[in-house]
PDB file of C-alpha atoms in Angstrom:
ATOM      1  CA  UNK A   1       0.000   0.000   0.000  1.00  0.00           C
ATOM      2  CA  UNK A   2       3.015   2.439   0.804  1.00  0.00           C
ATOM      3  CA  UNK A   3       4.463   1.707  -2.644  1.00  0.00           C
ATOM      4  CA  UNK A   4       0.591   2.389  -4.473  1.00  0.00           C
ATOM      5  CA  UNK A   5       0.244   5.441  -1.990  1.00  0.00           C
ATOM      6  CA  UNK A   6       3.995   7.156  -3.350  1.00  0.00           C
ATOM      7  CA  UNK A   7       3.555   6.487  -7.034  1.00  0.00           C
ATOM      8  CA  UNK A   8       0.268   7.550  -7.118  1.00  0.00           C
ATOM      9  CA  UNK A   9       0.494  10.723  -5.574  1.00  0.00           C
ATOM     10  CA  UNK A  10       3.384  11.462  -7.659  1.00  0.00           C
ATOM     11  CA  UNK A  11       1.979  11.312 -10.558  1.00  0.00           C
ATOM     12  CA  UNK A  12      -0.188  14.793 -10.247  1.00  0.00           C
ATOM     13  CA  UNK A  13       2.500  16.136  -8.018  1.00  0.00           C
ATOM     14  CA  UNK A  14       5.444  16.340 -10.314  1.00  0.00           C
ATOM     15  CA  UNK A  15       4.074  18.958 -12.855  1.00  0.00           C
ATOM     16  CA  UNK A  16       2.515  20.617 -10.246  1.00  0.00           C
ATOM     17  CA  UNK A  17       5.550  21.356  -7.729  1.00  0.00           C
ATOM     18  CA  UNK A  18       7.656  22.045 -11.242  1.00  0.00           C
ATOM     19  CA  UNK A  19       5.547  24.568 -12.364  1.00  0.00           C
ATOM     20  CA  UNK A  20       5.001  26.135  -8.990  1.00  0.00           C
ATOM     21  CA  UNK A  21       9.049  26.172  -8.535  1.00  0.00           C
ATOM     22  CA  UNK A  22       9.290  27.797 -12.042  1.00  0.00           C
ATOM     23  CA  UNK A  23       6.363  30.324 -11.582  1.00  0.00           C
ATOM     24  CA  UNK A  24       8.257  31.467  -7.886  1.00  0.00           C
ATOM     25  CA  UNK A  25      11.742  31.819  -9.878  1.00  0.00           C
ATOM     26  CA  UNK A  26       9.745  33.850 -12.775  1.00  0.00           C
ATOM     27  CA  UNK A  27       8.504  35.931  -9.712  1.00  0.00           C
ATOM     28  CA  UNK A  28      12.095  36.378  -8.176  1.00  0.00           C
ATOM     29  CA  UNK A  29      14.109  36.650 -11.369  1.00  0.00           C
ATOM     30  CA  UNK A  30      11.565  37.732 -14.276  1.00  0.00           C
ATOM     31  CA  UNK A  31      14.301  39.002 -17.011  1.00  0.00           C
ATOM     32  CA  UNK A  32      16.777  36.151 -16.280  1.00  0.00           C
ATOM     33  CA  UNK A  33      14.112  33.550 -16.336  1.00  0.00           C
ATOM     34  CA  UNK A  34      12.285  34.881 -19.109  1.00  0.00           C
ATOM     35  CA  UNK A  35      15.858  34.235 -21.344  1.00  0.00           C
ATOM     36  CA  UNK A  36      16.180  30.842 -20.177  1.00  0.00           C
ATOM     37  CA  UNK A  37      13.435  29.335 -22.062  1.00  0.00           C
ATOM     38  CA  UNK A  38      14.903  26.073 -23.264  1.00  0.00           C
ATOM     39  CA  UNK A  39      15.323  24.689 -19.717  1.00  0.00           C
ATOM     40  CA  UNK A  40      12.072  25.653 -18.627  1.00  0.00           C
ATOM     41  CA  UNK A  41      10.769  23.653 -21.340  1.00  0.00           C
ATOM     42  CA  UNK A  42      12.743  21.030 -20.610  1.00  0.00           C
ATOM     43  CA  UNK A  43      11.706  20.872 -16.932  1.00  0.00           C
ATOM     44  CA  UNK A  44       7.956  21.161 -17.709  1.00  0.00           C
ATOM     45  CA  UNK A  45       8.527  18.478 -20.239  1.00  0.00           C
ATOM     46  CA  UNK A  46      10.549  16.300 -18.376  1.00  0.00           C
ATOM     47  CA  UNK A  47       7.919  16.661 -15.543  1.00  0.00           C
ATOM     48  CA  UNK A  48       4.888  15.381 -17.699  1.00  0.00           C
ATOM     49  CA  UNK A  49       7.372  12.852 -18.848  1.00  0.00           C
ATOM     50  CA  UNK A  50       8.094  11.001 -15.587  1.00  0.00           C
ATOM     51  CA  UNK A  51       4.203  11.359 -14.787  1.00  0.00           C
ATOM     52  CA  UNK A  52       3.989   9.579 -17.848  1.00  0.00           C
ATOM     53  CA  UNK A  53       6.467   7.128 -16.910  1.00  0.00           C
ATOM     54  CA  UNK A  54       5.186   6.405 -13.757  1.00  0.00           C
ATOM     55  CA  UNK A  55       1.791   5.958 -14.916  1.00  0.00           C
ATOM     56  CA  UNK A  56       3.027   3.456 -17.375  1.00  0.00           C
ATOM     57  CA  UNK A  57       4.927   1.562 -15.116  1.00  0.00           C
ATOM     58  CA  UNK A  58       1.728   0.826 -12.919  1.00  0.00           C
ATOM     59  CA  UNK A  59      -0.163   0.005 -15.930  1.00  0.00           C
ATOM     60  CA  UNK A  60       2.585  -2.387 -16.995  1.00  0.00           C
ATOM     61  CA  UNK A  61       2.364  -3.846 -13.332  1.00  0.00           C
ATOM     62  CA  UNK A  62      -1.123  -3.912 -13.414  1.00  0.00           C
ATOM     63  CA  UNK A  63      -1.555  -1.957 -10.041  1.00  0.00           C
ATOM     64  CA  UNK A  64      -5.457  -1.471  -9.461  1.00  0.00           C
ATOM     65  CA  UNK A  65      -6.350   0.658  -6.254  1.00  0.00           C
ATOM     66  CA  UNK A  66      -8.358   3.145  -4.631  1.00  0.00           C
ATOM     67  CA  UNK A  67      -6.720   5.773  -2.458  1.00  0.00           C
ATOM     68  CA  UNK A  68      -9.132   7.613  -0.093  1.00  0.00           C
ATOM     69  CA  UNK A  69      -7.426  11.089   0.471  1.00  0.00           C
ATOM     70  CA  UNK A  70      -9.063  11.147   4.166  1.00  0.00           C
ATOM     71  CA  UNK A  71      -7.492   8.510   5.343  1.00  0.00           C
ATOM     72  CA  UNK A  72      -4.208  10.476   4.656  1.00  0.00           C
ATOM     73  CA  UNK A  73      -4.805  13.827   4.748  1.00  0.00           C
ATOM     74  CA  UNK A  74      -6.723  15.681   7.466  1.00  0.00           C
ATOM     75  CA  UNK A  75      -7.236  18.271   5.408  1.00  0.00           C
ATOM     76  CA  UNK A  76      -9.803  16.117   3.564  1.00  0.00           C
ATOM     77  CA  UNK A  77     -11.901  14.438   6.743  1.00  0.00           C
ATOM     78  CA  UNK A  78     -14.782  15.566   5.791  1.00  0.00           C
ATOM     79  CA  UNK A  79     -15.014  15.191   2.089  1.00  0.00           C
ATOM     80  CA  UNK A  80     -15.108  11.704   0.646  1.00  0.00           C
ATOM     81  CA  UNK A  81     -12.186  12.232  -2.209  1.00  0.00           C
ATOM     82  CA  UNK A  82     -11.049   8.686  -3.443  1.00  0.00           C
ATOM     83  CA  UNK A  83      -8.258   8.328  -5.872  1.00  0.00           C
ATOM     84  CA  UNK A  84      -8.906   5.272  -8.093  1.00  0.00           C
ATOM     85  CA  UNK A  85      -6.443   4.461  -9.918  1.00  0.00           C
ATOM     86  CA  UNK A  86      -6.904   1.468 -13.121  1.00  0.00           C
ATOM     87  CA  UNK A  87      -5.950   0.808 -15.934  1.00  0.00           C
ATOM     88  CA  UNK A  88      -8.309   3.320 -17.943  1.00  0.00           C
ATOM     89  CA  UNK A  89      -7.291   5.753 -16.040  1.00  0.00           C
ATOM     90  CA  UNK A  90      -3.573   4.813 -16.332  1.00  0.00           C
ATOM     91  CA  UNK A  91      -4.108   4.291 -20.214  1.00  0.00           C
ATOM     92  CA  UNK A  92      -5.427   8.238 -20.187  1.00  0.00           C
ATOM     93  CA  UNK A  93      -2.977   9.387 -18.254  1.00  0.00           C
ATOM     94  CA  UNK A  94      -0.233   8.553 -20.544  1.00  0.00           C
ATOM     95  CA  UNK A  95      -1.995   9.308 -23.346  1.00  0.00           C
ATOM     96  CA  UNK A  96      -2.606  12.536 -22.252  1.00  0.00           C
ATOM     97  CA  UNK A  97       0.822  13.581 -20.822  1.00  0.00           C
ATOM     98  CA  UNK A  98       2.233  12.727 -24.485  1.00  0.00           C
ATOM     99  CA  UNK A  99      -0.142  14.908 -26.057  1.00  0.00           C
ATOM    100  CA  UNK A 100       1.053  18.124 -23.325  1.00  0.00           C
ATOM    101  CA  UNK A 101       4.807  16.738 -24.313  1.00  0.00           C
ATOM    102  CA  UNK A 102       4.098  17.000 -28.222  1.00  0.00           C
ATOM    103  CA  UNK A 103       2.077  20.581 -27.154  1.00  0.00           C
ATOM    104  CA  UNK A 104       4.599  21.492 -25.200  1.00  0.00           C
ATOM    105  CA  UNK A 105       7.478  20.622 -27.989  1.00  0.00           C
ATOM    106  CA  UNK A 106       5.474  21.887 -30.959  1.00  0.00           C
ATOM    107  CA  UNK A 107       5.049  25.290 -29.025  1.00  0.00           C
ATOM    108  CA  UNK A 108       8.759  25.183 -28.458  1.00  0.00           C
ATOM    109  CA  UNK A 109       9.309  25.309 -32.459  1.00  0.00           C
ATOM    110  CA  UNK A 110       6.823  27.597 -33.639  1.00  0.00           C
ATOM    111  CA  UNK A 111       6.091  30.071 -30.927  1.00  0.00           C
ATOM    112  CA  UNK A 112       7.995  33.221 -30.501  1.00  0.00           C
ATOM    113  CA  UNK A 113      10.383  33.071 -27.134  1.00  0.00           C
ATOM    114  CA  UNK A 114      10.314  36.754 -26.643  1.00  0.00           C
ATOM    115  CA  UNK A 115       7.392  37.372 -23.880  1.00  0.00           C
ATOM    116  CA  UNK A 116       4.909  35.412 -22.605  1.00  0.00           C
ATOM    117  CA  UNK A 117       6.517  31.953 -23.117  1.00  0.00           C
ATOM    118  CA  UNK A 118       7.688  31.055 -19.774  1.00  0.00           C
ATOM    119  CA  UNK A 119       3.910  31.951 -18.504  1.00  0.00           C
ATOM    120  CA  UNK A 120       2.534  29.406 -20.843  1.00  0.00           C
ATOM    121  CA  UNK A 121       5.235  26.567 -20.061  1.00  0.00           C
ATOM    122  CA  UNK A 122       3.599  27.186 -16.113  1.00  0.00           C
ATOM    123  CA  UNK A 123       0.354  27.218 -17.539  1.00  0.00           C
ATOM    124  CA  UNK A 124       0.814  24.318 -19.358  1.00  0.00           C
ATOM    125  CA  UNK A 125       2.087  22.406 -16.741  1.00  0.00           C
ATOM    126  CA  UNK A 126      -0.672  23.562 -13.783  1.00  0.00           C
ATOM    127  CA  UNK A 127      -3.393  22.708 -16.222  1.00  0.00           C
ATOM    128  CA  UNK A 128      -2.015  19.295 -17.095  1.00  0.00           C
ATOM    129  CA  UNK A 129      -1.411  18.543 -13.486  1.00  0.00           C
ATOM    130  CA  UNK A 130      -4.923  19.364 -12.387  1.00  0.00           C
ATOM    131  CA  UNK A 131      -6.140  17.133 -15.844  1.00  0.00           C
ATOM    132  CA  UNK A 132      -4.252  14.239 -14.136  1.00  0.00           C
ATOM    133  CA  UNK A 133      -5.647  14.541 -10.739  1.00  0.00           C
ATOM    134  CA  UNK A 134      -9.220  15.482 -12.392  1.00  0.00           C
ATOM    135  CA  UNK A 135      -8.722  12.016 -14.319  1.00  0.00           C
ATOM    136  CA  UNK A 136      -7.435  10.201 -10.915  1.00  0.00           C
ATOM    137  CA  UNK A 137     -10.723  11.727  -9.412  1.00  0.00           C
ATOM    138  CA  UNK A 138     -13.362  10.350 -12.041  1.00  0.00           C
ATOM    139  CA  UNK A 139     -13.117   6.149 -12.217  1.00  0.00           C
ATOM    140  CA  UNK A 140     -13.420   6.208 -15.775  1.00  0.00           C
ATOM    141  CA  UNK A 141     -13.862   2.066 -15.244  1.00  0.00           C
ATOM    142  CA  UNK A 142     -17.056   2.139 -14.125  1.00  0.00           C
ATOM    143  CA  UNK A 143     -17.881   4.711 -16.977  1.00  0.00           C
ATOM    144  CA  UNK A 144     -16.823   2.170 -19.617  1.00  0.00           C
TER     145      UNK A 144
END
């Protein structure tokens, strides 16, 4: 259950805490940051890439679980939050973090660098960690 309990929460938990750390070093060191742009993609990427990875290695193991957050968390006693996580969800998980990465790559190529682009890397990666723990949320399972 420990093992289950790491992995899963990982997998929303990486793009988020990477975009958070790259939105406070945009707020610290805005001109700086806003030059570096190829390792900021490259950290947002490589976030939604071991999300990915981890996801597929529980798919691959076949690890099929529910994680109810108020067990764990006090901050959730009183709201009945479960993670489930299966392979559906594992399937659109990966699915979906390759289709930010190819975003995320394509945006690299044919968007201007000059403003703006470090904003949308964070974006990127806040709205494709709250997709992730949306889709961890919803047992897409019983849906099918």
């Amino acid at each position: 259950m420990g093992n289950f309990i790491n992995s899963t929460t990982l997998i929303p938990l990486i793009p988020l805490v990477t975009s958070l750390f790259i939105l406070i070093l945009l707020a610290s060191f805005n001109r700086t940051l806003n030059r570096l742009t190829k390792p900021v993609t490259v950290l947002v990427a490589l976030s939604l890439l071991s999300s990915a990875f981890i996801s597929s290695y529980d798919y691959f193991k076949k690890i099929e679980e529910k994680l109810v957050l108020s067990e764990f968390l006090e901050f959730f006693e009183e709201k009945n939050l479960v993670i489930h996580l299966n392979l559906v969800n594992e399937k659109i998980i990966i699915f979906f973090s390759l289709i930010m990465i190819l975003i995320i790559g394509i945006s690299f190529y044919k968007l201007p660098r000059k403003k703006g682009y470090v904003s949308l890397m964070i974006s990127l990666g806040l709205i494709s960690s709250s997709v992730i723990l949306s889709i961890l949320l919803i047992d897409f399972s019983s849906l099918i």
